[in-house]
PDB file of C-alpha atoms in Angstrom:
ATOM      1  CA  GLN A   1     135.608  94.881  93.005  1.00 91.00           C
ATOM      2  CA  VAL A   2     135.293  96.181  96.553  1.00 95.00           C
ATOM      3  CA  GLN A   3     134.992  93.505  99.242  1.00 97.00           C
ATOM      4  CA  LEU A   4     134.289  93.876 102.942  1.00 98.00           C
ATOM      5  CA  GLN A   5     135.301  91.601 105.789  1.00 98.00           C
ATOM      6  CA  GLU A   6     134.176  91.942 109.390  1.00 98.00           C
ATOM      7  CA  SER A   7     136.380  90.784 112.252  1.00 97.00           C
ATOM      8  CA  GLY A   8     136.103  90.720 116.017  1.00 96.00           C
ATOM      9  CA  PRO A   9     135.167  88.573 119.007  1.00 95.00           C
ATOM     10  CA  GLY A  10     132.175  86.304 118.629  1.00 95.00           C
ATOM     11  CA  LEU A  11     131.411  86.353 122.348  1.00 97.00           C
ATOM     12  CA  VAL A  12     131.102  89.437 124.549  1.00 98.00           C
ATOM     13  CA  LYS A  13     130.156  89.558 128.229  1.00 98.00           C
ATOM     14  CA  PRO A  14     127.169  91.618 129.407  1.00 97.00           C
ATOM     15  CA  SER A  15     128.034  95.233 130.280  1.00 97.00           C
ATOM     16  CA  GLU A  16     131.247  95.080 128.241  1.00 98.00           C
ATOM     17  CA  THR A  17     132.024  96.754 124.902  1.00 98.00           C
ATOM     18  CA  LEU A  18     131.510  95.027 121.562  1.00 98.00           C
ATOM     19  CA  SER A  19     134.272  95.933 119.089  1.00 98.00           C
ATOM     20  CA  LEU A  20     134.266  95.034 115.392  1.00 98.00           C
ATOM     21  CA  THR A  21     136.383  96.091 112.428  1.00 98.00           C
ATOM     22  CA  CYS A  22     135.509  96.066 108.744  1.00 98.00           C
ATOM     23  CA  ILE A  23     138.408  95.805 106.305  1.00 98.00           C
ATOM     24  CA  VAL A  24     137.787  97.256 102.863  1.00 97.00           C
ATOM     25  CA  SER A  25     139.705  95.598 100.030  1.00 96.00           C
ATOM     26  CA  GLY A  26     139.723  96.001  96.263  1.00 95.00           C
ATOM     27  CA  GLY A  27     139.074  99.726  96.440  1.00 93.00           C
ATOM     28  CA  SER A  28     139.561 102.863  98.479  1.00 92.00           C
ATOM     29  CA  ILE A  29     137.516 103.763 101.535  1.00 93.00           C
ATOM     30  CA  SER A  30     137.596 107.369 100.379  1.00 91.00           C
ATOM     31  CA  ASN A  31     134.629 109.216  98.928  1.00 85.00           C
ATOM     32  CA  TYR A  32     131.987 106.818 100.248  1.00 91.00           C
ATOM     33  CA  TYR A  33     129.762 106.311 103.267  1.00 94.00           C
ATOM     34  CA  TRP A  34     130.128 103.114 105.287  1.00 97.00           C
ATOM     35  CA  SER A  35     127.573 101.572 107.635  1.00 98.00           C
ATOM     36  CA  TRP A  36     127.105  98.990 110.316  1.00 98.00           C
ATOM     37  CA  ILE A  37     123.870  96.977 110.264  1.00 98.00           C
ATOM     38  CA  ARG A  38     122.783  94.137 112.499  1.00 98.00           C
ATOM     39  CA  GLN A  39     120.210  91.383 112.187  1.00 98.00           C
ATOM     40  CA  SER A  40     118.512  89.308 114.838  1.00 96.00           C
ATOM     41  CA  PRO A  41     115.382  87.146 114.796  1.00 89.00           C
ATOM     42  CA  GLY A  42     113.581  89.506 117.167  1.00 85.00           C
ATOM     43  CA  ARG A  43     114.568  92.862 115.675  1.00 88.00           C
ATOM     44  CA  GLY A  44     115.068  92.051 111.993  1.00 95.00           C
ATOM     45  CA  LEU A  45     117.513  94.232 110.086  1.00 98.00           C
ATOM     46  CA  GLU A  46     118.560  97.311 112.072  1.00 98.00           C
ATOM     47  CA  TRP A  47     120.814 100.089 110.821  1.00 98.00           C
ATOM     48  CA  ILE A  48     123.311 101.064 113.525  1.00 98.00           C
ATOM     49  CA  GLY A  49     125.033 104.040 111.936  1.00 98.00           C
ATOM     50  CA  TYR A  50     127.336 105.302 109.204  1.00 97.00           C
ATOM     51  CA  ILE A  51     130.623 107.083 108.811  1.00 97.00           C
ATOM     52  CA  TYR A  52     131.887 109.115 105.880  1.00 94.00           C
ATOM     53  CA  TYR A  53     135.559 108.647 105.011  1.00 93.00           C
ATOM     54  CA  SER A  54     136.218 112.150 106.347  1.00 93.00           C
ATOM     55  CA  GLY A  55     134.953 111.055 109.778  1.00 94.00           C
ATOM     56  CA  THR A  56     131.422 112.460 109.779  1.00 95.00           C
ATOM     57  CA  THR A  57     129.064 110.087 111.559  1.00 97.00           C
ATOM     58  CA  LYS A  58     125.347 109.536 112.010  1.00 97.00           C
ATOM     59  CA  TYR A  59     123.862 107.007 114.411  1.00 98.00           C
ATOM     60  CA  ASN A  60     120.515 105.337 115.004  1.00 98.00           C
ATOM     61  CA  PRO A  61     118.980 107.378 117.853  1.00 97.00           C
ATOM     62  CA  SER A  62     118.001 104.172 119.635  1.00 96.00           C
ATOM     63  CA  LEU A  63     121.691 103.244 119.962  1.00 97.00           C
ATOM     64  CA  GLU A  64     123.399 106.637 119.819  1.00 97.00           C
ATOM     65  CA  SER A  65     124.329 106.791 123.488  1.00 97.00           C
ATOM     66  CA  ARG A  66     126.286 103.526 123.203  1.00 98.00           C
ATOM     67  CA  VAL A  67     127.725 103.591 119.664  1.00 98.00           C
ATOM     68  CA  THR A  68     130.965 104.890 118.237  1.00 98.00           C
ATOM     69  CA  ILE A  69     131.976 104.364 114.604  1.00 98.00           C
ATOM     70  CA  SER A  70     135.460 105.391 113.525  1.00 97.00           C
ATOM     71  CA  VAL A  71     137.482 105.247 110.310  1.00 97.00           C
ATOM     72  CA  ASP A  72     141.149 104.519 109.625  1.00 96.00           C
ATOM     73  CA  THR A  73     141.798 105.644 106.062  1.00 94.00           C
ATOM     74  CA  SER A  74     145.476 104.699 106.163  1.00 95.00           C
ATOM     75  CA  ASN A  75     144.501 101.049 106.717  1.00 95.00           C
ATOM     76  CA  ASN A  76     141.313 101.197 104.636  1.00 96.00           C
ATOM     77  CA  GLN A  77     139.062 100.088 107.464  1.00 97.00           C
ATOM     78  CA  PHE A  78     136.355 101.292 109.794  1.00 98.00           C
ATOM     79  CA  SER A  79     135.238 100.114 113.195  1.00 98.00           C
ATOM     80  CA  LEU A  80     132.241  99.776 115.496  1.00 98.00           C
ATOM     81  CA  LYS A  81     132.178 100.016 119.273  1.00 98.00           C
ATOM     82  CA  LEU A  82     128.959  99.309 121.171  1.00 98.00           C
ATOM     83  CA  SER A  83     129.188  99.765 124.923  1.00 98.00           C
ATOM     84  CA  SER A  84     127.219  98.309 127.837  1.00 98.00           C
ATOM     85  CA  VAL A  85     125.947  95.383 125.806  1.00 98.00           C
ATOM     86  CA  THR A  86     123.111  93.127 126.890  1.00 97.00           C
ATOM     87  CA  ALA A  87     121.621  89.942 125.477  1.00 96.00           C
ATOM     88  CA  ALA A  88     119.458  92.147 123.232  1.00 96.00           C
ATOM     89  CA  ASP A  89     122.615  93.075 121.322  1.00 97.00           C
ATOM     90  CA  THR A  90     123.154  89.464 120.248  1.00 97.00           C
ATOM     91  CA  ALA A  91     122.956  89.526 116.452  1.00 98.00           C
ATOM     92  CA  VAL A  92     124.758  89.056 113.172  1.00 98.00           C
ATOM     93  CA  TYR A  93     126.661  92.275 112.494  1.00 98.00           C
ATOM     94  CA  PHE A  94     127.266  93.401 108.900  1.00 98.00           C
ATOM     95  CA  CYS A  95     129.340  96.204 107.495  1.00 98.00           C
ATOM     96  CA  ALA A  96     128.180  97.720 104.220  1.00 98.00           C
ATOM     97  CA  LYS A  97     129.240 100.279 101.649  1.00 97.00           C
ATOM     98  CA  THR A  98     126.519 102.874 101.743  1.00 94.00           C
ATOM     99  CA  SER A  99     126.427 104.635  98.419  1.00 86.00           C
ATOM    100  CA  THR A 100     126.420 103.762  94.766  1.00 84.00           C
ATOM    101  CA  MET A 101     126.721 105.755  91.588  1.00 81.00           C
ATOM    102  CA  ALA A 102     124.522 105.606  88.527  1.00 81.00           C
ATOM    103  CA  ARG A 103     124.552 107.947  85.549  1.00 84.00           C
ATOM    104  CA  GLY A 104     126.890 110.303  87.394  1.00 85.00           C
ATOM    105  CA  VAL A 105     124.569 110.587  90.407  1.00 85.00           C
ATOM    106  CA  ILE A 106     125.363 109.239  93.880  1.00 84.00           C
ATOM    107  CA  TYR A 107     122.528 107.336  95.524  1.00 89.00           C
ATOM    108  CA  TYR A 108     122.254 106.008  99.038  1.00 92.00           C
ATOM    109  CA  ALA A 109     122.155 102.194  98.950  1.00 94.00           C
ATOM    110  CA  PHE A 110     123.808  99.369 100.839  1.00 97.00           C
ATOM    111  CA  ASP A 111     125.381  98.071  97.650  1.00 95.00           C
ATOM    112  CA  ILE A 112     128.196  95.917  99.017  1.00 97.00           C
ATOM    113  CA  TRP A 113     127.991  93.898 102.234  1.00 98.00           C
ATOM    114  CA  GLY A 114     130.425  91.915 104.301  1.00 98.00           C
ATOM    115  CA  GLN A 115     129.531  88.295 104.987  1.00 97.00           C
ATOM    116  CA  GLY A 116     128.471  89.163 108.538  1.00 98.00           C
ATOM    117  CA  THR A 117     129.800  88.070 111.907  1.00 98.00           C
ATOM    118  CA  MET A 118     127.753  86.535 114.701  1.00 97.00           C
ATOM    119  CA  VAL A 119     128.176  88.227 118.070  1.00 98.00           C
ATOM    120  CA  THR A 120     126.695  86.626 121.165  1.00 98.00           C
ATOM    121  CA  VAL A 121     126.375  88.504 124.447  1.00 97.00           C
ATOM    122  CA  SER A 122     126.603  86.041 127.291  1.00 97.00           C
ATOM    123  CA  SER A 123     128.500  85.513 130.511  1.00 95.00           C
TER     124      SER A 123
ATOM    125  CA  GLU B   1     110.737 106.836 112.550  1.00 96.00           C
ATOM    126  CA  ILE B   2     109.406 105.623 109.196  1.00 98.00           C
ATOM    127  CA  VAL B   3     107.832 102.182 109.510  1.00 98.00           C
ATOM    128  CA  LEU B   4     107.887 100.046 106.379  1.00 98.00           C
ATOM    129  CA  THR B   5     105.203  97.353 106.201  1.00 98.00           C
ATOM    130  CA  GLN B   6     105.707  94.613 103.632  1.00 98.00           C
ATOM    131  CA  SER B   7     103.008  92.351 102.301  1.00 94.00           C
ATOM    132  CA  PRO B   8     102.347  89.564 102.004  1.00 96.00           C
ATOM    133  CA  GLY B   9     104.467  87.961 104.694  1.00 97.00           C
ATOM    134  CA  THR B  10     104.903  84.848 102.572  1.00 98.00           C
ATOM    135  CA  LEU B  11     104.296  84.332  98.870  1.00 97.00           C
ATOM    136  CA  SER B  12     104.041  80.739  97.617  1.00 97.00           C
ATOM    137  CA  LEU B  13     104.658  80.554  93.887  1.00 97.00           C
ATOM    138  CA  SER B  14     106.025  78.217  91.243  1.00 97.00           C
ATOM    139  CA  PRO B  15     109.025  78.845  89.003  1.00 97.00           C
ATOM    140  CA  GLY B  16     107.960  80.832  85.975  1.00 97.00           C
ATOM    141  CA  GLU B  17     105.244  82.717  87.836  1.00 97.00           C
ATOM    142  CA  ARG B  18     105.156  86.441  88.490  1.00 98.00           C
ATOM    143  CA  ALA B  19     105.825  87.764  91.999  1.00 98.00           C
ATOM    144  CA  THR B  20     104.502  91.095  93.215  1.00 98.00           C
ATOM    145  CA  LEU B  21     105.778  92.345  96.578  1.00 98.00           C
ATOM    146  CA  SER B  22     104.430  95.416  98.344  1.00 98.00           C
ATOM    147  CA  CYS B  23     106.113  97.904 100.686  1.00 98.00           C
ATOM    148  CA  ARG B  24     104.021 100.570 102.387  1.00 98.00           C
ATOM    149  CA  ALA B  25     105.651 103.424 104.311  1.00 98.00           C
ATOM    150  CA  SER B  26     104.161 105.170 107.350  1.00 98.00           C
ATOM    151  CA  GLN B  27     105.097 108.502 105.767  1.00 98.00           C
ATOM    152  CA  SER B  28     106.140 109.641 102.329  1.00 97.00           C
ATOM    153  CA  VAL B  29     109.503 108.449 101.017  1.00 97.00           C
ATOM    154  CA  THR B  30     111.232 110.190  98.128  1.00 95.00           C
ATOM    155  CA  SER B  31     111.745 107.602  95.399  1.00 93.00           C
ATOM    156  CA  THR B  32     115.477 108.330  95.390  1.00 93.00           C
ATOM    157  CA  TYR B  33     115.660 106.958  98.923  1.00 95.00           C
ATOM    158  CA  LEU B  34     113.951 103.557  98.553  1.00 97.00           C
ATOM    159  CA  ALA B  35     115.859 100.305  98.021  1.00 97.00           C
ATOM    160  CA  TRP B  36     115.098  96.572  97.801  1.00 98.00           C
ATOM    161  CA  TYR B  37     117.320  93.674  98.898  1.00 98.00           C
ATOM    162  CA  GLN B  38     117.262  89.890  98.539  1.00 98.00           C
ATOM    163  CA  GLN B  39     118.571  87.634 101.279  1.00 98.00           C
ATOM    164  CA  LYS B  40     119.179  83.900 101.142  1.00 97.00           C
ATOM    165  CA  PRO B  41     119.785  81.761 104.262  1.00 95.00           C
ATOM    166  CA  GLY B  42     123.212  82.259 105.769  1.00 95.00           C
ATOM    167  CA  GLN B  43     124.059  85.125 103.412  1.00 97.00           C
ATOM    168  CA  ALA B  44     124.174  88.874 103.617  1.00 98.00           C
ATOM    169  CA  PRO B  45     121.429  90.827 101.871  1.00 98.00           C
ATOM    170  CA  ARG B  46     122.099  91.698  98.227  1.00 98.00           C
ATOM    171  CA  LEU B  47     121.092  95.016  96.717  1.00 97.00           C
ATOM    172  CA  LEU B  48     118.532  94.567  93.927  1.00 98.00           C
ATOM    173  CA  ILE B  49     116.987  97.991  93.389  1.00 97.00           C
ATOM    174  CA  PHE B  50     117.954 101.524  94.455  1.00 96.00           C
ATOM    175  CA  GLY B  51     116.188 104.791  93.808  1.00 94.00           C
ATOM    176  CA  ALA B  52     112.923 102.786  93.793  1.00 96.00           C
ATOM    177  CA  SER B  53     113.419 101.597  90.193  1.00 96.00           C
ATOM    178  CA  SER B  54     117.109 101.375  89.247  1.00 94.00           C
ATOM    179  CA  ARG B  55     118.580  97.887  89.076  1.00 96.00           C
ATOM    180  CA  ALA B  56     121.894  97.362  90.813  1.00 94.00           C
ATOM    181  CA  THR B  57     124.885  96.082  88.869  1.00 92.00           C
ATOM    182  CA  GLY B  58     124.411  92.505  87.678  1.00 95.00           C
ATOM    183  CA  ILE B  59     120.730  92.258  88.611  1.00 97.00           C
ATOM    184  CA  PRO B  60     118.660  90.545  85.875  1.00 97.00           C
ATOM    185  CA  ASP B  61     115.954  92.579  84.179  1.00 96.00           C
ATOM    186  CA  ARG B  62     113.230  90.245  85.465  1.00 98.00           C
ATOM    187  CA  PHE B  63     113.523  92.309  88.664  1.00 98.00           C
ATOM    188  CA  SER B  64     111.827  95.694  88.563  1.00 98.00           C
ATOM    189  CA  GLY B  65     110.843  98.299  91.117  1.00 98.00           C
ATOM    190  CA  SER B  66     108.154 100.946  91.001  1.00 97.00           C
ATOM    191  CA  GLY B  67     106.121 103.249  93.176  1.00 97.00           C
ATOM    192  CA  SER B  68     106.193 106.604  94.884  1.00 97.00           C
ATOM    193  CA  GLY B  69     105.127 108.351  98.057  1.00 97.00           C
ATOM    194  CA  THR B  70     104.074 105.653 100.495  1.00 98.00           C
ATOM    195  CA  ASP B  71     103.539 102.683  98.165  1.00 98.00           C
ATOM    196  CA  PHE B  72     106.316 100.778  96.447  1.00 98.00           C
ATOM    197  CA  THR B  73     106.397  97.486  94.575  1.00 98.00           C
ATOM    198  CA  LEU B  74     109.038  94.938  93.652  1.00 98.00           C
ATOM    199  CA  THR B  75     108.086  92.712  90.727  1.00 98.00           C
ATOM    200  CA  ILE B  76     109.825  89.558  89.592  1.00 98.00           C
ATOM    201  CA  SER B  77     108.440  88.890  86.139  1.00 97.00           C
ATOM    202  CA  ARG B  78     109.217  85.172  85.906  1.00 97.00           C
ATOM    203  CA  LEU B  79     110.584  83.414  88.965  1.00 97.00           C
ATOM    204  CA  GLU B  80     113.771  81.431  88.495  1.00 97.00           C
ATOM    205  CA  PRO B  81     114.759  78.713  91.018  1.00 96.00           C
ATOM    206  CA  GLU B  82     117.500  80.947  92.434  1.00 97.00           C
ATOM    207  CA  ASP B  83     115.036  83.784  93.189  1.00 97.00           C
ATOM    208  CA  PHE B  84     113.349  82.086  96.138  1.00 96.00           C
ATOM    209  CA  ALA B  85     114.478  84.037  99.198  1.00 97.00           C
ATOM    210  CA  VAL B  86     113.432  86.801 101.590  1.00 98.00           C
ATOM    211  CA  PHE B  87     113.073  90.317 100.190  1.00 98.00           C
ATOM    212  CA  TYR B  88     113.350  93.563 102.158  1.00 98.00           C
ATOM    213  CA  CYS B  89     112.518  97.155 101.335  1.00 98.00           C
ATOM    214  CA  GLN B  90     114.496  99.916 103.029  1.00 98.00           C
ATOM    215  CA  GLN B  91     114.344 103.710 103.249  1.00 98.00           C
ATOM    216  CA  PHE B  92     116.988 106.425 103.456  1.00 96.00           C
ATOM    217  CA  GLU B  93     114.467 109.305 103.710  1.00 96.00           C
ATOM    218  CA  THR B  94     114.927 110.020 107.404  1.00 96.00           C
ATOM    219  CA  SER B  95     117.061 108.766 110.251  1.00 95.00           C
ATOM    220  CA  PRO B  96     116.919 106.153 111.517  1.00 97.00           C
ATOM    221  CA  TRP B  97     117.160 104.366 108.185  1.00 97.00           C
ATOM    222  CA  THR B  98     114.736 101.459 108.460  1.00 98.00           C
ATOM    223  CA  PHE B  99     113.949  98.132 106.830  1.00 98.00           C
ATOM    224  CA  GLY B 100     110.661  96.363 106.303  1.00 98.00           C
ATOM    225  CA  GLN B 101     110.079  93.065 108.065  1.00 97.00           C
ATOM    226  CA  GLY B 102     110.531  91.095 104.847  1.00 97.00           C
ATOM    227  CA  THR B 103     108.505  89.013 102.396  1.00 98.00           C
ATOM    228  CA  LYS B 104     109.483  85.383 101.972  1.00 98.00           C
ATOM    229  CA  VAL B 105     109.023  84.029  98.449  1.00 98.00           C
ATOM    230  CA  GLU B 106     108.836  80.265  98.706  1.00 97.00           C
ATOM    231  CA  ILE B 107     108.422  77.465  96.212  1.00 94.00           C
ATOM    232  CA  LYS B 108     104.834  76.263  95.967  1.00 93.00           C
TER     233      LYS B 108
END
């Protein structure tokens, strides 16, 4: 059973870069899409972007200028960098597997989630 | 951006009752690209339904999804104590992928 675990600093200073890593265990990172999603009381659940194991990415246009998602297939993990953070970026950040298969067909779905990590932006 | 509006905001029901949750999209969503999630306090969301009507692995058959176009429904046929939580719909039709604001199902 695939499991995901986020890691990274819980406190980031304004204007600095937020960096998180998601380690995939119990299965291969290959052949799937992987996303970052965040949740805050003011913004609800917000999809940040995804990466395919081959490196193809797609980002939320509202964050695209500040986001980079990368993949490290040799270590079965993927990462998020969000630059120039402000207090509005304070949230719980989740990583999620972004596709599932049923009856031989691949569907988009956030079918497996990490437990989430709280990131606070504050000086 | 597709806006998903969920109603009602809060549903107060008793165990054993039927819950009907609505998700309305600001533009048409292909059924293949509509999912529902359940979230309990302090936990990550859990996938319930994908493709508008397919149950995810391990999800009891009291959960069902239906709908097409701009109107989708999640039904819980008989509420169990562990079902009380917040439920979100979510679309993969167009970027950015978006979530509804959630419906809280609370114990009456």
